[in-house]
Short mmCIF file of C-alpha atoms and ligand atoms in Angstrom, two decimals:
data_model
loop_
_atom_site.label_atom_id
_atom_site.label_comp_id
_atom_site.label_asym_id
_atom_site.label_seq_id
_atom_site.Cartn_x
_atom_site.Cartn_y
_atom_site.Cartn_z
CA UNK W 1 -54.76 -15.65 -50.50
CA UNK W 2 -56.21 -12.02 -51.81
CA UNK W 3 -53.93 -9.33 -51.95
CA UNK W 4 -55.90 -7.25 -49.54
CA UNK W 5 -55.26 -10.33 -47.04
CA UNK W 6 -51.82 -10.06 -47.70
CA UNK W 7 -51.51 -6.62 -47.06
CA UNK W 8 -53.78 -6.59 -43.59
CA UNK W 9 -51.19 -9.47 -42.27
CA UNK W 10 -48.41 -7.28 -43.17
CA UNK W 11 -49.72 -4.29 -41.35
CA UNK W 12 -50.93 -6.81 -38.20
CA UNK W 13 -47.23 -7.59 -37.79
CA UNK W 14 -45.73 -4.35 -38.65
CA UNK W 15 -47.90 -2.57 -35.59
CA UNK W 16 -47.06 -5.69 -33.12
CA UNK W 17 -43.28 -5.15 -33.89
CA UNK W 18 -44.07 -1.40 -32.98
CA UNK W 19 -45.92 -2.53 -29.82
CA UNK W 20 -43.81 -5.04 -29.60
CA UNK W 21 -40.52 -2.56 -29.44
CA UNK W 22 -41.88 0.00 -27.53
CA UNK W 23 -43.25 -2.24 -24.73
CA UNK W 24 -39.12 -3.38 -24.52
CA UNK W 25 -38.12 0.03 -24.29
CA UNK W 26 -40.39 0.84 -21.59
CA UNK W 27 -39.48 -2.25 -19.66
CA UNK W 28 -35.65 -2.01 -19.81
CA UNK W 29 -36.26 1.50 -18.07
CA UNK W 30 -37.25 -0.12 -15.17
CA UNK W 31 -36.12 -4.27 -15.15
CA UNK W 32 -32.34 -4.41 -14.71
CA UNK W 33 -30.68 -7.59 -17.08
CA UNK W 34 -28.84 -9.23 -15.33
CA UNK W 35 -25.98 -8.83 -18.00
CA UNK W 36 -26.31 -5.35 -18.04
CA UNK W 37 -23.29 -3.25 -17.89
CA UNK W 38 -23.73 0.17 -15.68
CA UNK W 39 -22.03 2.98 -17.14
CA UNK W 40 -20.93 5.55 -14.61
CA UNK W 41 -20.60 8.95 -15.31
CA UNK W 42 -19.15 11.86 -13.50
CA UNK W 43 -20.56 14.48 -12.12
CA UNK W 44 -19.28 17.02 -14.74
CA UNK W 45 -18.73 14.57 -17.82
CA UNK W 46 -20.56 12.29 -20.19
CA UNK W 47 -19.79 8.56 -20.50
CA UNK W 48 -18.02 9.57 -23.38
CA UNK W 49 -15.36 12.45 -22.28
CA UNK W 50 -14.70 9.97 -19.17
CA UNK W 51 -14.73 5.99 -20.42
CA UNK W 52 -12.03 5.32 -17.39
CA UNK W 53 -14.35 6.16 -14.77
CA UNK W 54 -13.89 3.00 -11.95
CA UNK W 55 -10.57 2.37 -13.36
CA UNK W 56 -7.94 3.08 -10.80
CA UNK W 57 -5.04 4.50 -12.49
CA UNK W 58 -1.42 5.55 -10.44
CA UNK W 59 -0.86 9.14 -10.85
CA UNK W 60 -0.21 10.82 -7.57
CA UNK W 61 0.50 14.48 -7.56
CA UNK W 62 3.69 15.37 -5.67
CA UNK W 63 3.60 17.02 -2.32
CA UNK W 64 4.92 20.52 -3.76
CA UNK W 65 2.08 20.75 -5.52
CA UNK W 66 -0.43 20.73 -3.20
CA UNK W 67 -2.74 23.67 -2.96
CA UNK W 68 -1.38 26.63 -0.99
CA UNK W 69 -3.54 26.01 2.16
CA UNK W 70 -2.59 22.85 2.89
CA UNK W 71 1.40 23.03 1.20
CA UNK W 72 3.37 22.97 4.39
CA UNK W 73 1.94 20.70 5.98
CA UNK W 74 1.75 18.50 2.69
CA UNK W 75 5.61 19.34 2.80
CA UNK W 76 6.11 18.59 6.40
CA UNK W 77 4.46 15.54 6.25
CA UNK W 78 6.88 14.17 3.00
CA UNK W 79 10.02 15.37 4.71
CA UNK W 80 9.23 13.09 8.41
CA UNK W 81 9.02 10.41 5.94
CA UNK W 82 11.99 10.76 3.76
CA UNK W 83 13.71 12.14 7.21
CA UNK W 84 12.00 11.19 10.20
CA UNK W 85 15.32 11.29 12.27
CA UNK W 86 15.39 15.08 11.17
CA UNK W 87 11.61 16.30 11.02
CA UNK W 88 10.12 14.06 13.75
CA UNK W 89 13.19 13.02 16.20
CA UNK W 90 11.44 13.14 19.31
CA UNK W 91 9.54 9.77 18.06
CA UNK W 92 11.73 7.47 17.03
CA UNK W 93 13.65 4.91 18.76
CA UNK W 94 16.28 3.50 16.37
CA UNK W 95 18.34 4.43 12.78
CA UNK W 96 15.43 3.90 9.96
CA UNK W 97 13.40 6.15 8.51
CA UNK W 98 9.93 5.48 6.97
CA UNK W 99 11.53 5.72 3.91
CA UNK W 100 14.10 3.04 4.64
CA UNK W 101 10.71 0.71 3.65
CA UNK W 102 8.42 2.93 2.37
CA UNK W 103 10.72 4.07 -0.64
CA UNK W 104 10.39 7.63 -1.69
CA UNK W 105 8.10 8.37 0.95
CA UNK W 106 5.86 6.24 -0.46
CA UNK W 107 4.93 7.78 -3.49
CA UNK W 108 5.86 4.35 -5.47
CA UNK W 109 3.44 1.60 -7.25
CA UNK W 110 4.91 -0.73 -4.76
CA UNK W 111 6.17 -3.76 -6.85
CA UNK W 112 10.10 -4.53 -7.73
CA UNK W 113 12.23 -1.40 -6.22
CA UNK W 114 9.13 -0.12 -5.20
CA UNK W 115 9.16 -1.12 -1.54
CA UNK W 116 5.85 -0.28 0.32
CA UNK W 117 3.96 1.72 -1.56
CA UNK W 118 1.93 4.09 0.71
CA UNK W 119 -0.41 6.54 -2.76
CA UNK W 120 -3.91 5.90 -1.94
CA UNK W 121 -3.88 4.76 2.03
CA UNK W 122 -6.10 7.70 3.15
CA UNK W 123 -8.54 6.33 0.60
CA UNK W 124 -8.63 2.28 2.33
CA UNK W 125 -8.75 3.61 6.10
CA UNK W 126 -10.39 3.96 8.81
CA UNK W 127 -10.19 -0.29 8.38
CA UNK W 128 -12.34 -2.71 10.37
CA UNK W 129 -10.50 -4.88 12.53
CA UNK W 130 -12.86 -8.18 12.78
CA UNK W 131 -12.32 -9.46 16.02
CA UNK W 132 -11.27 -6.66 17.82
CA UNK W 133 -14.27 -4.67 17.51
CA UNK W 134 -12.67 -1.24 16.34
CA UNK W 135 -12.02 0.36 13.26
CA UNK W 136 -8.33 1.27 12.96
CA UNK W 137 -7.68 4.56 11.70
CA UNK W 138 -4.93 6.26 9.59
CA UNK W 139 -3.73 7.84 12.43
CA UNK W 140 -3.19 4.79 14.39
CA UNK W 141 -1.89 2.67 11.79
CA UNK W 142 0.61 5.56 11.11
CA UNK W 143 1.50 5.00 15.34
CA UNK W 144 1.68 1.73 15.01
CA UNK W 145 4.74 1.94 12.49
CA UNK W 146 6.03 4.52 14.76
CA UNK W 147 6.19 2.28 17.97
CA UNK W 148 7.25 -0.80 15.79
CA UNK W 149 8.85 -0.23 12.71
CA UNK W 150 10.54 3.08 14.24
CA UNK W 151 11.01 1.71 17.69
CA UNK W 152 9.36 4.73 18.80
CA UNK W 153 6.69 6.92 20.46
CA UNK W 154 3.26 7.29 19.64
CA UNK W 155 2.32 10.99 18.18
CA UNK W 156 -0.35 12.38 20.02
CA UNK W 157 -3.23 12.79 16.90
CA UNK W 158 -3.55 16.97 17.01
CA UNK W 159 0.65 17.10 17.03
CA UNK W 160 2.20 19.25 14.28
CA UNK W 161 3.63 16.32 12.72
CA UNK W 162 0.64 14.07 12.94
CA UNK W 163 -1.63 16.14 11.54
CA UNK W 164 1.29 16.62 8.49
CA UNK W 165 1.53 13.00 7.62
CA UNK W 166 -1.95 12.61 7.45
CA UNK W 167 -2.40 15.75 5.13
CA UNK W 168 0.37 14.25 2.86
CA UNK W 169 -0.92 10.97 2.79
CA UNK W 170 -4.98 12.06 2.14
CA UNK W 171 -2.98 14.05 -0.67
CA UNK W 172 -1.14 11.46 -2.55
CA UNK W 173 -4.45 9.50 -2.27
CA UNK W 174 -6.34 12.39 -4.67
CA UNK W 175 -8.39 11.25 -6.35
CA UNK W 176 -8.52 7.19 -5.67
CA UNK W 177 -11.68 5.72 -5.04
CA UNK W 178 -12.77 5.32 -1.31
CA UNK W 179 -12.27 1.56 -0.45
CA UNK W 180 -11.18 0.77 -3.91
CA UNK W 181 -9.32 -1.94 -4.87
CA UNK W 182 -5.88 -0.38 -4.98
CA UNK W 183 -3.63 -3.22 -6.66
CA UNK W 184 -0.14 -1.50 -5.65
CA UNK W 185 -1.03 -1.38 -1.68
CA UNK W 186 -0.17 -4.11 0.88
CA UNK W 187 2.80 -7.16 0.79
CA UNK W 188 1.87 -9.74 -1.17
CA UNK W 189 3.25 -12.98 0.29
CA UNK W 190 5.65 -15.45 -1.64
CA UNK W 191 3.43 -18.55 -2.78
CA UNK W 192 5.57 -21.30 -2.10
CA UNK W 193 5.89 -24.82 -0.18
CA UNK W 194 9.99 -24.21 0.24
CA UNK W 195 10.36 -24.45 4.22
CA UNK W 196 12.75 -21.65 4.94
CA UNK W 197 16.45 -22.76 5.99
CA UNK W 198 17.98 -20.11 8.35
CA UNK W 199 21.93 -21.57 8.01
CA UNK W 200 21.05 -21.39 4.04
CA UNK W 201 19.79 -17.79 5.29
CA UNK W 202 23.45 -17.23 6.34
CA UNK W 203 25.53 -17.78 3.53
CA UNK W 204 22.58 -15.44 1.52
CA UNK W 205 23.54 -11.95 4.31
CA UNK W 206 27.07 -12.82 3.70
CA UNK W 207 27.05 -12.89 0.23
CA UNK W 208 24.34 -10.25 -0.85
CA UNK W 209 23.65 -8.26 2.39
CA UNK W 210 26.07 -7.53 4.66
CA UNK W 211 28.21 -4.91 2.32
CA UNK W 212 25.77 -2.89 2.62
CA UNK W 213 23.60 -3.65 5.78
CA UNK W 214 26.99 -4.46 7.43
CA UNK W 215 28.95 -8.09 9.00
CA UNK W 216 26.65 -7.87 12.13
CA UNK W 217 23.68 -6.30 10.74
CA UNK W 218 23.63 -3.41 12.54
CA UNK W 219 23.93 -1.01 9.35
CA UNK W 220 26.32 1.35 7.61
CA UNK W 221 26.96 4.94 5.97
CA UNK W 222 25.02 2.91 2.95
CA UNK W 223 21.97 0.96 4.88
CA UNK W 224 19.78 1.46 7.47
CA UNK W 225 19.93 -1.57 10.71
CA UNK W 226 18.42 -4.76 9.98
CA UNK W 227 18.49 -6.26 13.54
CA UNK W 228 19.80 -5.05 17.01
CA UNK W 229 19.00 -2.24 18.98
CA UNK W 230 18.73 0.53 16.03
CA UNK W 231 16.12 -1.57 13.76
CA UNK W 232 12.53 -2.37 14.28
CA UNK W 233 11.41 -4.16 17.08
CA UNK W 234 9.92 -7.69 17.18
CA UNK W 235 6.35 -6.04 17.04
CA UNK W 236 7.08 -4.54 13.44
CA UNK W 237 5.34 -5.61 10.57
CA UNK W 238 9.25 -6.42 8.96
CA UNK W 239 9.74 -8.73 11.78
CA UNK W 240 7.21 -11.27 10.54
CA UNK W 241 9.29 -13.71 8.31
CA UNK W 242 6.88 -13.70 5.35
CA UNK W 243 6.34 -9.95 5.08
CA UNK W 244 10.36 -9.67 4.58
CA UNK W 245 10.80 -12.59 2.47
CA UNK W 246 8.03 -10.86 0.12
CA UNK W 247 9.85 -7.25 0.62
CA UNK W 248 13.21 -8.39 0.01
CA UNK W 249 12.66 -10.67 -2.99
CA UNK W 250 11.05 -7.21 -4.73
CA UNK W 251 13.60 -5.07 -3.19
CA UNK W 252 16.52 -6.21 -2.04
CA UNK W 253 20.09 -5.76 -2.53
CA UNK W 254 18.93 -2.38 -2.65
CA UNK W 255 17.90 -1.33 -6.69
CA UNK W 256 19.30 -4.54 -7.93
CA UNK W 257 17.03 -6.92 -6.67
CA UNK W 258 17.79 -10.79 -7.28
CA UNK W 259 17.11 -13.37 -4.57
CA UNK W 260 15.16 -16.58 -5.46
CA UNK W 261 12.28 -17.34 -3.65
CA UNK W 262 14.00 -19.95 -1.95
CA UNK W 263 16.67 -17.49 -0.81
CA UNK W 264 14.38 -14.76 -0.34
CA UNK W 265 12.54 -17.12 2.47
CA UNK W 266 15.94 -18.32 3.84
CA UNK W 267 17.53 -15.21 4.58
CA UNK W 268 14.20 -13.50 5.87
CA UNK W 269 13.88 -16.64 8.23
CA UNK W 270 17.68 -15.35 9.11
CA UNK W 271 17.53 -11.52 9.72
CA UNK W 272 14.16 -12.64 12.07
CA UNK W 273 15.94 -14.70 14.02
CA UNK W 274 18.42 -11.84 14.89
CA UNK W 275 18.55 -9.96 18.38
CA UNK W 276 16.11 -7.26 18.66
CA UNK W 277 14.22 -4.94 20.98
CA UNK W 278 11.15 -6.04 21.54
CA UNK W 279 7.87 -4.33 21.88
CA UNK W 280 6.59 -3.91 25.14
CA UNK W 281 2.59 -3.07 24.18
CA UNK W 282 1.17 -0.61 26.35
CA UNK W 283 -2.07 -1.29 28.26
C1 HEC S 1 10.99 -1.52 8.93
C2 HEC S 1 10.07 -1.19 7.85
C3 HEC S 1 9.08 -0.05 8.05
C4 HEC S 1 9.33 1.24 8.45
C5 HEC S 1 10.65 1.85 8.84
C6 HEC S 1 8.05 1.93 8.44
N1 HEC S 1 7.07 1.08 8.03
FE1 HEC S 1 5.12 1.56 7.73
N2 HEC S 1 4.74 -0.39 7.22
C7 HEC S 1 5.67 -1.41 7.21
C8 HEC S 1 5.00 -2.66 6.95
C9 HEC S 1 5.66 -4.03 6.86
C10 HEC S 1 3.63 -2.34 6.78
C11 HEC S 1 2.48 -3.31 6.52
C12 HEC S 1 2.21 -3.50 5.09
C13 HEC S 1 1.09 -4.50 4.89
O1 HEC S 1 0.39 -4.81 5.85
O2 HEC S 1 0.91 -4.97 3.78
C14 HEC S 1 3.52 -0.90 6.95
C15 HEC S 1 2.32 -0.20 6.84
C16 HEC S 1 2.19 1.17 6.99
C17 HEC S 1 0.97 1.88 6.78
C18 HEC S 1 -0.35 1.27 6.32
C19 HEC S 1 -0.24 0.92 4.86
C20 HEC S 1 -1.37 0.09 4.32
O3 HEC S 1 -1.32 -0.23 3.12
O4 HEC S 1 -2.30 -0.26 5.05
C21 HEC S 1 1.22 3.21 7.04
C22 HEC S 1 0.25 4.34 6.96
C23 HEC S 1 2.62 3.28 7.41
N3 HEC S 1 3.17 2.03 7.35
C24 HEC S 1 3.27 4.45 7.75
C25 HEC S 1 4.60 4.51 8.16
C26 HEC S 1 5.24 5.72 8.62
C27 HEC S 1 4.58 7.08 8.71
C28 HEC S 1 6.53 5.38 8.93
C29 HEC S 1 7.59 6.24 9.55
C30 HEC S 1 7.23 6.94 10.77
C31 HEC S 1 6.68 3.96 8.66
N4 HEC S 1 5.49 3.47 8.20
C32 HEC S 1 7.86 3.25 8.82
C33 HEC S 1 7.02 -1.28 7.39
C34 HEC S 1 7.67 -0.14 7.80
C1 HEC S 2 23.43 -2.10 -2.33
C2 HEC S 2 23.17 -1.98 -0.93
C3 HEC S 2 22.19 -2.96 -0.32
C4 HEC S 2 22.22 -4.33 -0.33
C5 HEC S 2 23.29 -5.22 -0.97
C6 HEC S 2 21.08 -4.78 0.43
N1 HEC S 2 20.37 -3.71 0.89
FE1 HEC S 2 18.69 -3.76 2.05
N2 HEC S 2 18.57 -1.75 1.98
C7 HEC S 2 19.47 -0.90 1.35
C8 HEC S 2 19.04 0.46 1.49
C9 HEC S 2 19.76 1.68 0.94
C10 HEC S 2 17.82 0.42 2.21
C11 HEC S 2 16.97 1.63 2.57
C12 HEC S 2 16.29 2.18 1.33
C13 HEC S 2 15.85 3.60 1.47
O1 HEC S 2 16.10 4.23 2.50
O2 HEC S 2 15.25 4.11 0.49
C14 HEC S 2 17.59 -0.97 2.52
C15 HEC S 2 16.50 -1.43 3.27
C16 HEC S 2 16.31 -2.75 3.67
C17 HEC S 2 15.28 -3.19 4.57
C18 HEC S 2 14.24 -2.32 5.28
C19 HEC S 2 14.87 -1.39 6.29
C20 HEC S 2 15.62 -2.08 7.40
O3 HEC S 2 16.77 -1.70 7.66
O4 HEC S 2 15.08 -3.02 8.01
C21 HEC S 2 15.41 -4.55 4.68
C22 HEC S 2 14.55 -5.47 5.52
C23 HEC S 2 16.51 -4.94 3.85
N3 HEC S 2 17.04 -3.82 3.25
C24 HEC S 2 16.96 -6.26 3.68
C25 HEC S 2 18.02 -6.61 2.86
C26 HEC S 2 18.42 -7.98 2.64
C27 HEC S 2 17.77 -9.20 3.26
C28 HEC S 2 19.48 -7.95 1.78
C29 HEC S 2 20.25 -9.09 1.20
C30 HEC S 2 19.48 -10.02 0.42
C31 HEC S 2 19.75 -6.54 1.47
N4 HEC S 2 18.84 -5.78 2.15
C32 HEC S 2 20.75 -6.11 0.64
C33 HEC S 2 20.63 -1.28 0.69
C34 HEC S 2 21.01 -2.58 0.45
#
């Protein structure tokens, strides 16, 4: 082969690499990979300044400080929770407050003393409810607690103290992706084959319960009413077995929790077995 051959293949495969390149480039504007990882950037930043975009981090502001225009009723809305006997007393129906299961009003990550986390709830409702062919709103899921869990009355939606609670909860959900996948939301059942044991249950109040819930369950200076005519009724989300087993092996005794999930399931099979009101749904 001649030099100038030599140097004419060169160039041939120098310009098809070109070509070759910039016929790629072009392409990849338009074909999507199927491997190809979408970088989402903010409306003010770069990819750069904000690489957690779509991560959903736990960092709920606190109701004091909420903006001035929406403060009291930010306010309001944490004090029925922490207080609902006080701030909201023409709606309940027995001894609990939200806070006796949604701990700290809610502003928790859920989890072991967390009870039931409530940061990020205006962000997963209004909720389609297959089935019954309507989409539940915040507003009545927040009723719903109030005629079950609190025994109680529903708020009418424009009340004072309605239209608080929902102000403090679309607050402590700043900033959380609408229908994200919020880890720290919603029980997560036990996982286990054990077939709960109510006597078992027993000996499981008597030993790590009733000091504080009291003998008969009805509560003390300490603890809110776990059954009887001051808890929730048998329409509450607590009255389902599984949903206290799961709380009370996170939760319970109270800061120090320790139950097996064998004795979690026994004593929740228990306490649901106790005397309680029961919900009379209204058509
Ligand atoms: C006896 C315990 C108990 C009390 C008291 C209680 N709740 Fe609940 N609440 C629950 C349970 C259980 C759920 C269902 C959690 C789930 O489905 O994972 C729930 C769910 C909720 C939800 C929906 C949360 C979600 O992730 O979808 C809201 C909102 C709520 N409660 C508000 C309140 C308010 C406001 C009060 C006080 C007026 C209150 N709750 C009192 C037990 C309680
Ligand atoms: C050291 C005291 C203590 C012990 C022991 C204790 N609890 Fe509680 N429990 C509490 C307190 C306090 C609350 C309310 C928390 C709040 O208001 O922030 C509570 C709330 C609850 C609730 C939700 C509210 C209600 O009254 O229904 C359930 C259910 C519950 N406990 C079950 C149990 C079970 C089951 C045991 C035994 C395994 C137990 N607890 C042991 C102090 C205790």
């Amino acid at each position: 082969m001649g030099k100038n051959k030599v140097v004419f293949a060169l160039v041939i495969i120098v310009v098809f690499a070109i070509v070759g390149a910039g016929i790629s480039l072009i392409c990849s504007k338009f074909i999507k990979f199927g491997d190809v990882k979408i970088v989402e950037t903010s409306a003010q930043g770069s990819a750069a300044a904000k690489p957690m975009v779509g991560t959903i981090v736990f960092d709920p502001p606190l109701p004091q400080d909420a903006p001035a225009d929406i403060k009291d009723a930010a306010m309001l809305g944490y004090n029925i929770l922490m207080d609902t006997q006080k701030y909201a007393p023409g709606y309940v129906g027995n001894k609990l407050n939200c806070q006796s299961c949604h701990f700290k009003g809610g502003i928790t990550q859920g989890g072991k003393n967390g009870g039931l986390s409530l940061v990020g709830v205006a962000a997963t409702y209004p909720r389609y409810r297959k089935g019954l062919n309507y989409a539940e709103d915040l507003v009545t899921r927040t009723n719903d607690c109030f005629e079950k869990s609190m025994n109680g009355k529903l708020l009418p939606p424009d009340s004072k103290e309605m239209t608080a609670i929902v102000t403090y909860f679309q607050w402590i959900s700043k900033g959380l992706p609408i229908y994200g996948n919020i880890t720290w939301l919603g029980i997560k059942h036990i996982q286990s084959n054990h077939k709960p044991d109510p006597q078992n249950g027993i000996q499981i109040f008597t030993q790590k319960c009733a000091i504080c819930h009291g003998d008969n369950g009805a509560g003390t200076d300490i603890a809110p009413p776990l059954w009887g005519n001051n808890s929730f009724n048998d329409g509450a989300g607590m009255a389902n077995p599984e949903n206290l087993a799961a709380f009370a092996h996170l939760n319970m005794p109270f800061k120090n929790p320790d139950l097996t999930v064998e004795e979690a399931l026994d004593v929740a099979a228990f306490v649901t077995g106790q005397p309680r009101l029961h919900f009379a749904q209204k058509k």
